[in-house]
């Protein structure tokens, strides 16, 4: 079992390579293979080589949906499967509870995925809790990767004129370092491979999956703060007698007369600023600085669109007073402005990010993994160079 997602992410490029994988079954459009797992146990890989996806998104990195979205999408429920999001850590990173559907139970029987009895895991539905995370443009630009404790799934668009042909790789781990099975089991591996290849087709082309992608596309909103070059923005202050506060009479109708600079001696972080700002107004707003495994620049953050739409009027009323306070404190005419629905901009360098448990920091270049020995950053992250040579950083929140 991977201790955290960093094990899988460090291994993602190897999942897309055929090196060191032993083939168990070959079919026209799928291959079943296996190998020893670097962190213990064994790995089973199902590689669907030529999956046709109807109405595929323009950006192939958006093919999978975020795990928290499945809990609120129309048509999400099936008779043999249920899904519930317990907690969202960041967009694309959630703790979920789900039942072990028939395919999971069949894995247990064929490959010894469970250390318990076959009867327990094949005939009984069980609930499992797992942390799932989505990583876009990883391990290569245009890829979409979903990671759980014991599985990883990677989808990559193929160079086909239609633009709707994909390679889908699904890898799961077993606790024992052997390819469990028998001669009778081996006889059925080709049929098993075909069955899962067809299942991939049904899942990614089903109407429910298309609906979920629509919900996912509008789930979050990126906010961006601009024009605060004269200093950090202002925030309402509870103590009007403070030497650092500024009295702004135009805020009297809102009860916002006293303002101070927001943490003037610290590096600005919009996620923290916006959360504190809304708390001063008596509102709770969830803000995030990591999106789909990548950290945003410090002047951007992500919010749930529905939550923002409910609170934005209150925010902009108070933020208008903030502009007056900013001019009063810093002089000049320029003031900070907040742009909604901005295009996300991801940090090209590593930034501190509190993440537990910590993993091994690596730099991934093509199919090679280099240890980053010089950095003393405590962030849990994985860096990859994209096609332009820019360094992209993945954060394990």
Short mmCIF file of C-alpha atoms in Angstrom, two decimals:
data_model
loop_
_atom_site.label_atom_id
_atom_site.label_comp_id
_atom_site.label_asym_id
_atom_site.label_seq_id
_atom_site.Cartn_x
_atom_site.Cartn_y
_atom_site.Cartn_z
CA UNK A 1 0.00 0.00 0.00
CA UNK A 2 1.30 3.44 -0.91
CA UNK A 3 1.87 5.53 2.21
CA UNK A 4 0.63 8.61 0.37
CA UNK A 5 0.04 9.73 -3.20
CA UNK A 6 3.69 10.64 -3.73
CA UNK A 7 4.57 6.96 -4.26
CA UNK A 8 2.09 6.67 -7.10
CA UNK A 9 3.03 10.03 -8.61
CA UNK A 10 6.71 9.18 -8.57
CA UNK A 11 5.79 5.97 -10.39
CA UNK A 12 3.29 7.47 -12.87
CA UNK A 13 5.68 7.62 -15.83
CA UNK A 14 6.50 3.92 -15.32
CA UNK A 15 2.80 3.11 -15.51
CA UNK A 16 2.81 4.44 -19.08
CA UNK A 17 5.96 2.53 -20.02
CA UNK A 18 6.16 -1.17 -20.90
CA UNK A 19 9.57 -1.60 -19.25
CA UNK A 20 9.62 -4.23 -16.47
CA UNK A 21 5.95 -5.17 -16.97
CA UNK A 22 5.28 -8.86 -17.58
CA UNK A 23 2.41 -9.47 -19.98
CA UNK A 24 -0.33 -11.84 -18.79
CA UNK A 25 -2.88 -11.38 -21.59
CA UNK A 26 -2.93 -9.55 -24.92
CA UNK A 27 -6.13 -8.56 -26.69
CA UNK A 28 -6.61 -6.38 -29.82
CA UNK A 29 -7.21 -3.20 -27.83
CA UNK A 30 -6.01 -4.03 -24.32
CA UNK A 31 -3.13 -5.61 -22.44
CA UNK A 32 -3.08 -7.10 -18.94
CA UNK A 33 0.35 -7.06 -17.28
CA UNK A 34 1.93 -7.11 -13.84
CA UNK A 35 5.16 -6.42 -11.97
CA UNK A 36 6.62 -6.10 -8.49
CA UNK A 37 5.65 -2.92 -6.65
CA UNK A 38 8.56 -0.63 -5.64
CA UNK A 39 7.02 0.14 -2.23
CA UNK A 40 5.89 -3.43 -1.50
CA UNK A 41 3.36 -5.88 -2.89
CA UNK A 42 2.50 -6.37 -6.54
CA UNK A 43 0.99 -4.22 -9.31
CA UNK A 44 -1.63 -5.24 -11.87
CA UNK A 45 -2.03 -3.05 -14.97
CA UNK A 46 -4.93 -2.87 -17.41
CA UNK A 47 -3.87 -0.90 -20.48
CA UNK A 48 -6.70 0.03 -22.87
CA UNK A 49 -4.87 1.14 -26.00
CA UNK A 50 -7.54 2.69 -28.20
CA UNK A 51 -10.59 3.95 -26.31
CA UNK A 52 -13.08 6.02 -28.28
CA UNK A 53 -14.63 8.81 -26.18
CA UNK A 54 -17.68 10.66 -27.43
CA UNK A 55 -17.94 14.38 -26.79
CA UNK A 56 -14.45 14.45 -25.31
CA UNK A 57 -13.41 17.82 -23.82
CA UNK A 58 -11.22 20.10 -25.91
CA UNK A 59 -8.52 19.86 -23.25
CA UNK A 60 -7.73 16.16 -22.68
CA UNK A 61 -6.57 16.98 -19.14
CA UNK A 62 -10.23 17.60 -18.27
CA UNK A 63 -11.40 14.10 -19.15
CA UNK A 64 -11.67 12.75 -15.61
CA UNK A 65 -13.90 14.53 -13.12
CA UNK A 66 -12.87 15.61 -9.64
CA UNK A 67 -13.82 13.08 -6.93
CA UNK A 68 -15.93 15.55 -4.93
CA UNK A 69 -18.08 16.28 -8.00
CA UNK A 70 -19.40 12.74 -8.24
CA UNK A 71 -21.31 13.26 -5.01
CA UNK A 72 -23.45 16.03 -6.47
CA UNK A 73 -23.84 15.11 -10.10
CA UNK A 74 -27.16 14.12 -11.72
CA UNK A 75 -27.53 10.42 -12.35
CA UNK A 76 -24.59 9.54 -10.09
CA UNK A 77 -26.22 6.55 -8.39
CA UNK A 78 -26.19 2.99 -9.61
CA UNK A 79 -27.73 -0.09 -8.11
CA UNK A 80 -24.36 -1.73 -7.42
CA UNK A 81 -22.38 1.33 -6.48
CA UNK A 82 -22.68 4.32 -4.17
CA UNK A 83 -20.39 7.27 -3.62
CA UNK A 84 -20.25 9.90 -0.88
CA UNK A 85 -17.79 12.73 -0.41
CA UNK A 86 -16.81 13.06 3.26
CA UNK A 87 -14.45 16.03 3.00
CA UNK A 88 -12.91 18.22 0.30
CA UNK A 89 -9.30 19.23 0.94
CA UNK A 90 -8.86 21.16 -2.30
CA UNK A 91 -10.40 21.13 -5.79
CA UNK A 92 -9.64 17.64 -7.05
CA UNK A 93 -8.64 16.24 -3.65
CA UNK A 94 -11.27 14.62 -1.44
CA UNK A 95 -11.95 11.92 1.13
CA UNK A 96 -14.68 9.66 -0.22
CA UNK A 97 -16.68 6.67 0.93
CA UNK A 98 -17.87 4.15 -1.64
CA UNK A 99 -19.08 0.58 -1.88
CA UNK A 100 -16.95 -2.14 -3.44
CA UNK A 101 -18.79 -2.74 -6.71
CA UNK A 102 -18.73 -6.06 -8.54
CA UNK A 103 -15.53 -5.18 -10.42
CA UNK A 104 -13.66 -4.56 -7.16
CA UNK A 105 -14.85 -7.86 -5.72
CA UNK A 106 -13.80 -9.66 -8.88
CA UNK A 107 -10.32 -8.15 -8.57
CA UNK A 108 -10.15 -9.60 -5.07
CA UNK A 109 -10.98 -13.07 -6.29
CA UNK A 110 -8.70 -13.18 -9.33
CA UNK A 111 -5.64 -11.41 -7.99
CA UNK A 112 -5.72 -11.82 -4.22
CA UNK A 113 -6.29 -8.11 -3.63
CA UNK A 114 -7.73 -8.94 -0.22
CA UNK A 115 -6.10 -10.90 2.57
CA UNK A 116 -9.53 -11.99 3.83
CA UNK A 117 -11.80 -14.72 2.56
CA UNK A 118 -13.09 -14.84 -0.99
CA UNK A 119 -16.66 -15.13 0.25
CA UNK A 120 -16.40 -11.90 2.24
CA UNK A 121 -15.10 -9.79 -0.63
CA UNK A 122 -16.96 -11.32 -3.55
CA UNK A 123 -20.44 -11.86 -2.17
CA UNK A 124 -20.70 -8.99 0.29
CA UNK A 125 -20.80 -5.29 -0.46
CA UNK A 126 -18.41 -3.36 1.74
CA UNK A 127 -17.84 0.34 2.30
CA UNK A 128 -14.34 1.72 1.94
CA UNK A 129 -12.95 5.16 2.72
CA UNK A 130 -10.15 6.48 0.54
CA UNK A 131 -8.51 9.77 -0.35
CA UNK A 132 -8.74 10.45 -4.09
CA UNK A 133 -6.89 13.18 -5.92
CA UNK A 134 -6.91 14.43 -9.49
CA UNK A 135 -3.73 15.69 -11.18
CA UNK A 136 -4.03 17.46 -14.54
CA UNK A 137 -1.25 17.71 -17.11
CA UNK A 138 0.63 14.95 -15.34
CA UNK A 139 2.77 12.91 -15.91
CA UNK A 140 2.86 14.72 -19.28
CA UNK A 141 1.08 17.80 -20.60
CA UNK A 142 -2.48 16.86 -21.60
CA UNK A 143 -2.60 13.79 -19.34
CA UNK A 144 -5.19 13.38 -16.62
CA UNK A 145 -4.35 11.25 -13.57
CA UNK A 146 -6.48 10.10 -10.67
CA UNK A 147 -4.81 8.57 -7.61
CA UNK A 148 -6.18 6.69 -4.62
CA UNK A 149 -4.41 4.77 -1.88
CA UNK A 150 -4.17 1.53 -3.87
CA UNK A 151 -4.87 2.60 -7.46
CA UNK A 152 -3.86 5.03 -10.17
CA UNK A 153 -5.65 5.76 -13.45
CA UNK A 154 -4.07 7.76 -16.28
CA UNK A 155 -5.71 8.83 -19.51
CA UNK A 156 -3.76 10.20 -22.50
CA UNK A 157 -5.08 11.41 -25.84
CA UNK A 158 -3.60 9.57 -28.81
CA UNK A 159 -2.38 11.28 -32.01
CA UNK A 160 -5.49 10.44 -34.04
CA UNK A 161 -7.11 12.69 -36.70
CA UNK A 162 -10.46 12.59 -34.90
CA UNK A 163 -8.96 13.74 -31.61
CA UNK A 164 -11.21 11.39 -29.64
CA UNK A 165 -9.01 8.32 -29.25
CA UNK A 166 -7.40 7.76 -25.86
CA UNK A 167 -5.15 5.41 -23.99
CA UNK A 168 -6.47 4.57 -20.54
CA UNK A 169 -4.17 2.87 -18.02
CA UNK A 170 -5.47 1.53 -14.72
CA UNK A 171 -3.04 0.12 -12.14
CA UNK A 172 -3.88 -1.30 -8.73
CA UNK A 173 -1.75 -2.80 -6.00
CA UNK A 174 -2.05 -6.11 -4.17
CA UNK A 175 -0.54 -6.77 -0.74
CA UNK A 176 1.53 -9.82 -1.72
CA UNK A 177 4.41 -9.66 -4.19
CA UNK A 178 3.16 -12.38 -6.49
CA UNK A 179 0.77 -12.73 -9.41
CA UNK A 180 -1.95 -14.74 -7.70
CA UNK A 181 -3.84 -17.17 -9.85
CA UNK A 182 -4.03 -20.69 -11.21
CA UNK A 183 -4.11 -22.38 -14.57
CA UNK A 184 -7.89 -22.10 -14.50
CA UNK A 185 -7.63 -18.39 -13.69
CA UNK A 186 -5.04 -17.86 -16.46
CA UNK A 187 -7.41 -19.35 -19.00
CA UNK A 188 -9.90 -16.60 -18.26
CA UNK A 189 -7.47 -13.66 -18.26
CA UNK A 190 -8.09 -12.76 -21.94
CA UNK A 191 -11.85 -12.68 -21.35
CA UNK A 192 -11.28 -10.70 -18.17
CA UNK A 193 -9.15 -8.18 -20.09
CA UNK A 194 -11.85 -7.76 -22.74
CA UNK A 195 -14.50 -7.32 -20.07
CA UNK A 196 -12.66 -4.47 -18.37
CA UNK A 197 -11.80 -2.85 -21.69
CA UNK A 198 -15.52 -2.78 -22.49
CA UNK A 199 -16.29 -1.51 -19.01
CA UNK A 200 -13.94 1.45 -19.57
CA UNK A 201 -15.86 2.21 -22.76
CA UNK A 202 -19.22 2.19 -20.99
CA UNK A 203 -18.03 4.35 -18.10
CA UNK A 204 -16.34 7.15 -20.04
CA UNK A 205 -19.09 7.26 -22.69
CA UNK A 206 -22.05 6.92 -20.35
CA UNK A 207 -24.51 9.83 -20.01
CA UNK A 208 -23.76 10.12 -16.30
CA UNK A 209 -20.07 10.72 -16.96
CA UNK A 210 -20.85 13.46 -19.49
CA UNK A 211 -23.19 15.11 -16.98
CA UNK A 212 -20.48 15.00 -14.32
CA UNK A 213 -18.00 16.73 -16.64
CA UNK A 214 -20.55 19.51 -17.14
CA UNK A 215 -20.96 19.95 -13.38
CA UNK A 216 -17.20 19.77 -12.87
CA UNK A 217 -16.50 22.51 -15.42
CA UNK A 218 -18.63 24.99 -13.43
CA UNK A 219 -17.92 23.80 -9.91
CA UNK A 220 -15.13 26.21 -9.03
CA UNK A 221 -14.17 29.81 -9.64
CA UNK A 222 -10.68 31.31 -9.70
CA UNK A 223 -10.35 34.74 -8.08
CA UNK A 224 -7.41 37.02 -8.81
CA UNK A 225 -6.33 40.19 -7.00
CA UNK A 226 -4.69 42.93 -9.04
CA UNK A 227 -3.18 46.39 -8.62
CA UNK A 228 -1.89 46.19 -5.05
CA UNK A 229 1.66 47.30 -5.89
CA UNK A 230 1.59 50.03 -3.21
CA UNK A 231 1.24 47.46 -0.46
CA UNK A 232 -1.06 44.72 0.81
CA UNK A 233 -4.82 45.34 0.67
CA UNK A 234 -6.73 46.55 3.70
CA UNK A 235 -8.96 44.55 6.00
CA UNK A 236 -11.63 45.59 8.53
CA UNK A 237 -10.26 46.05 12.04
CA UNK A 238 -12.06 45.50 15.32
CA UNK A 239 -10.06 48.06 17.31
CA UNK A 240 -10.65 51.64 16.08
CA UNK A 241 -8.13 53.05 18.55
CA UNK A 242 -5.16 51.15 17.15
CA UNK A 243 -2.23 53.23 15.93
CA UNK A 244 -2.08 51.11 12.77
CA UNK A 245 -5.75 51.54 11.88
CA UNK A 246 -7.29 54.05 9.49
CA UNK A 247 -10.71 55.63 10.04
CA UNK A 248 -12.88 55.53 6.90
CA UNK A 249 -16.18 57.36 7.33
CA UNK A 250 -17.71 56.03 4.08
CA UNK A 251 -17.87 52.62 5.72
CA UNK A 252 -20.13 53.77 8.54
CA UNK A 253 -23.32 52.41 6.94
CA UNK A 254 -21.71 48.95 6.92
CA UNK A 255 -20.15 49.26 10.37
CA UNK A 256 -16.70 49.21 8.75
CA UNK A 257 -15.04 52.38 10.02
CA UNK A 258 -11.62 51.00 11.03
CA UNK A 259 -9.18 49.38 8.56
CA UNK A 260 -5.61 48.08 8.75
CA UNK A 261 -3.13 46.65 6.27
CA UNK A 262 -3.36 42.88 5.94
CA UNK A 263 -0.18 41.30 7.36
CA UNK A 264 2.20 43.92 5.92
CA UNK A 265 5.35 42.04 6.94
CA UNK A 266 4.37 38.68 5.43
CA UNK A 267 4.14 37.36 1.90
CA UNK A 268 0.68 38.06 0.58
CA UNK A 269 -1.70 35.11 0.13
CA UNK A 270 -5.11 35.76 -1.42
CA UNK A 271 -6.56 32.54 -0.01
CA UNK A 272 -5.83 33.68 3.52
CA UNK A 273 -6.79 37.29 2.89
CA UNK A 274 -10.17 36.46 1.41
CA UNK A 275 -11.01 34.01 4.18
CA UNK A 276 -10.10 36.57 6.88
CA UNK A 277 -11.95 39.34 5.04
CA UNK A 278 -15.17 37.35 4.90
CA UNK A 279 -14.83 36.31 8.55
CA UNK A 280 -14.67 39.99 9.51
CA UNK A 281 -17.95 40.41 7.65
CA UNK A 282 -19.48 37.49 9.55
CA UNK A 283 -19.33 34.97 6.69
CA UNK A 284 -17.56 31.65 6.21
CA UNK A 285 -16.03 31.09 2.78
CA UNK A 286 -13.88 28.11 1.84
CA UNK A 287 -10.82 29.20 -0.10
CA UNK A 288 -8.12 27.03 -1.66
CA UNK A 289 -4.65 27.69 -3.05
CA UNK A 290 -4.10 24.28 -4.66
CA UNK A 291 -6.12 23.16 -7.68
CA UNK A 292 -5.84 19.73 -9.30
CA UNK A 293 -2.51 19.10 -7.62
CA UNK A 294 -0.89 22.41 -8.60
CA UNK A 295 -0.39 25.47 -6.45
CA UNK A 296 -1.74 28.78 -7.70
CA UNK A 297 0.28 31.98 -7.61
CA UNK A 298 -0.07 33.90 -4.36
CA UNK A 299 -2.49 36.49 -5.76
CA UNK A 300 -5.03 33.85 -6.83
CA UNK A 301 -7.27 31.40 -5.00
CA UNK A 302 -10.16 29.05 -5.76
CA UNK A 303 -13.68 29.11 -4.31
CA UNK A 304 -16.81 27.07 -4.89
CA UNK A 305 -18.80 29.05 -7.46
CA UNK A 306 -22.15 28.62 -5.71
CA UNK A 307 -20.75 29.79 -2.36
CA UNK A 308 -19.15 32.84 -3.96
CA UNK A 309 -22.33 33.85 -5.77
CA UNK A 310 -24.18 33.84 -2.46
CA UNK A 311 -21.63 36.10 -0.76
CA UNK A 312 -20.20 38.27 -3.53
CA UNK A 313 -22.64 41.16 -3.06
CA UNK A 314 -21.67 41.48 0.58
CA UNK A 315 -18.00 41.25 -0.35
CA UNK A 316 -18.04 43.90 -3.05
CA UNK A 317 -19.93 46.34 -0.85
CA UNK A 318 -17.23 46.06 1.79
CA UNK A 319 -14.41 45.91 -0.76
CA UNK A 320 -15.51 49.27 -2.14
CA UNK A 321 -14.79 50.73 1.30
CA UNK A 322 -11.47 48.90 1.27
CA UNK A 323 -10.52 50.86 -1.86
CA UNK A 324 -11.11 54.13 -0.01
CA UNK A 325 -9.03 52.85 2.91
CA UNK A 326 -6.23 51.82 0.56
CA UNK A 327 -6.08 55.25 -1.07
CA UNK A 328 -6.12 56.90 2.35
CA UNK A 329 -3.29 54.69 3.64
CA UNK A 330 -1.05 54.68 0.57
CA UNK A 331 -1.95 57.74 -1.46
CA UNK A 332 -2.42 57.75 -5.22
CA UNK A 333 -5.46 56.65 -7.18
CA UNK A 334 -4.78 52.97 -7.92
CA UNK A 335 -6.46 50.45 -5.65
CA UNK A 336 -6.67 46.65 -5.53
CA UNK A 337 -9.36 45.02 -7.66
CA UNK A 338 -10.68 41.46 -7.53
CA UNK A 339 -11.28 39.66 -10.81
CA UNK A 340 -13.70 36.72 -10.79
CA UNK A 341 -13.51 33.77 -13.17
CA UNK A 342 -9.87 34.47 -13.95
CA UNK A 343 -7.69 32.00 -15.81
CA UNK A 344 -5.63 30.02 -13.27
CA UNK A 345 -1.93 30.77 -13.12
CA UNK A 346 0.19 28.15 -11.46
CA UNK A 347 3.38 28.74 -9.52
CA UNK A 348 6.46 27.94 -11.58
CA UNK A 349 8.63 27.71 -8.48
CA UNK A 350 8.12 25.84 -5.25
CA UNK A 351 6.24 27.57 -2.48
CA UNK A 352 5.82 26.45 1.09
CA UNK A 353 2.74 24.28 1.48
CA UNK A 354 1.78 22.53 4.72
CA UNK A 355 1.11 18.96 3.76
CA UNK A 356 0.98 15.79 5.81
CA UNK A 357 2.25 13.19 5.45
CA UNK A 358 5.36 14.43 3.67
CA UNK A 359 6.76 12.47 0.75
CA UNK A 360 9.97 12.46 -1.23
CA UNK A 361 10.44 15.63 -3.23
CA UNK A 362 11.31 14.76 -6.81
CA UNK A 363 11.86 16.40 -10.14
CA UNK A 364 10.30 14.44 -13.00
CA UNK A 365 11.82 14.96 -16.43
CA UNK A 366 10.26 12.78 -19.09
CA UNK A 367 10.61 9.22 -17.74
CA UNK A 368 13.41 9.93 -15.26
CA UNK A 369 13.00 10.84 -11.61
CA UNK A 370 15.66 12.95 -9.89
CA UNK A 371 15.82 13.60 -6.18
CA UNK A 372 15.77 17.30 -5.34
CA UNK A 373 18.56 17.28 -2.74
CA UNK A 374 19.25 21.01 -2.59
CA UNK A 375 15.84 22.29 -1.56
CA UNK A 376 15.00 22.71 2.10
CA UNK A 377 11.35 23.50 1.37
CA UNK A 378 9.00 21.51 3.59
CA UNK A 379 6.34 21.36 0.89
CA UNK A 380 5.16 18.00 -0.40
CA UNK A 381 5.42 18.49 -4.12
CA UNK A 382 6.41 16.97 -7.42
CA UNK A 383 7.88 19.05 -10.24
CA UNK A 384 7.59 18.38 -13.97
CA UNK A 385 8.90 20.33 -16.94
CA UNK A 386 6.25 20.92 -19.56
CA UNK A 387 6.81 21.19 -23.31
CA UNK A 388 7.79 24.86 -23.02
CA UNK A 389 10.49 24.14 -20.48
CA UNK A 390 8.58 25.71 -17.61
CA UNK A 391 8.65 23.84 -14.34
CA UNK A 392 5.23 22.73 -13.11
CA UNK A 393 4.81 21.80 -9.46
CA UNK A 394 2.38 19.27 -8.00
CA UNK A 395 1.43 19.62 -4.35
CA UNK A 396 0.34 16.72 -2.16
CA UNK A 397 -2.16 18.42 0.15
#
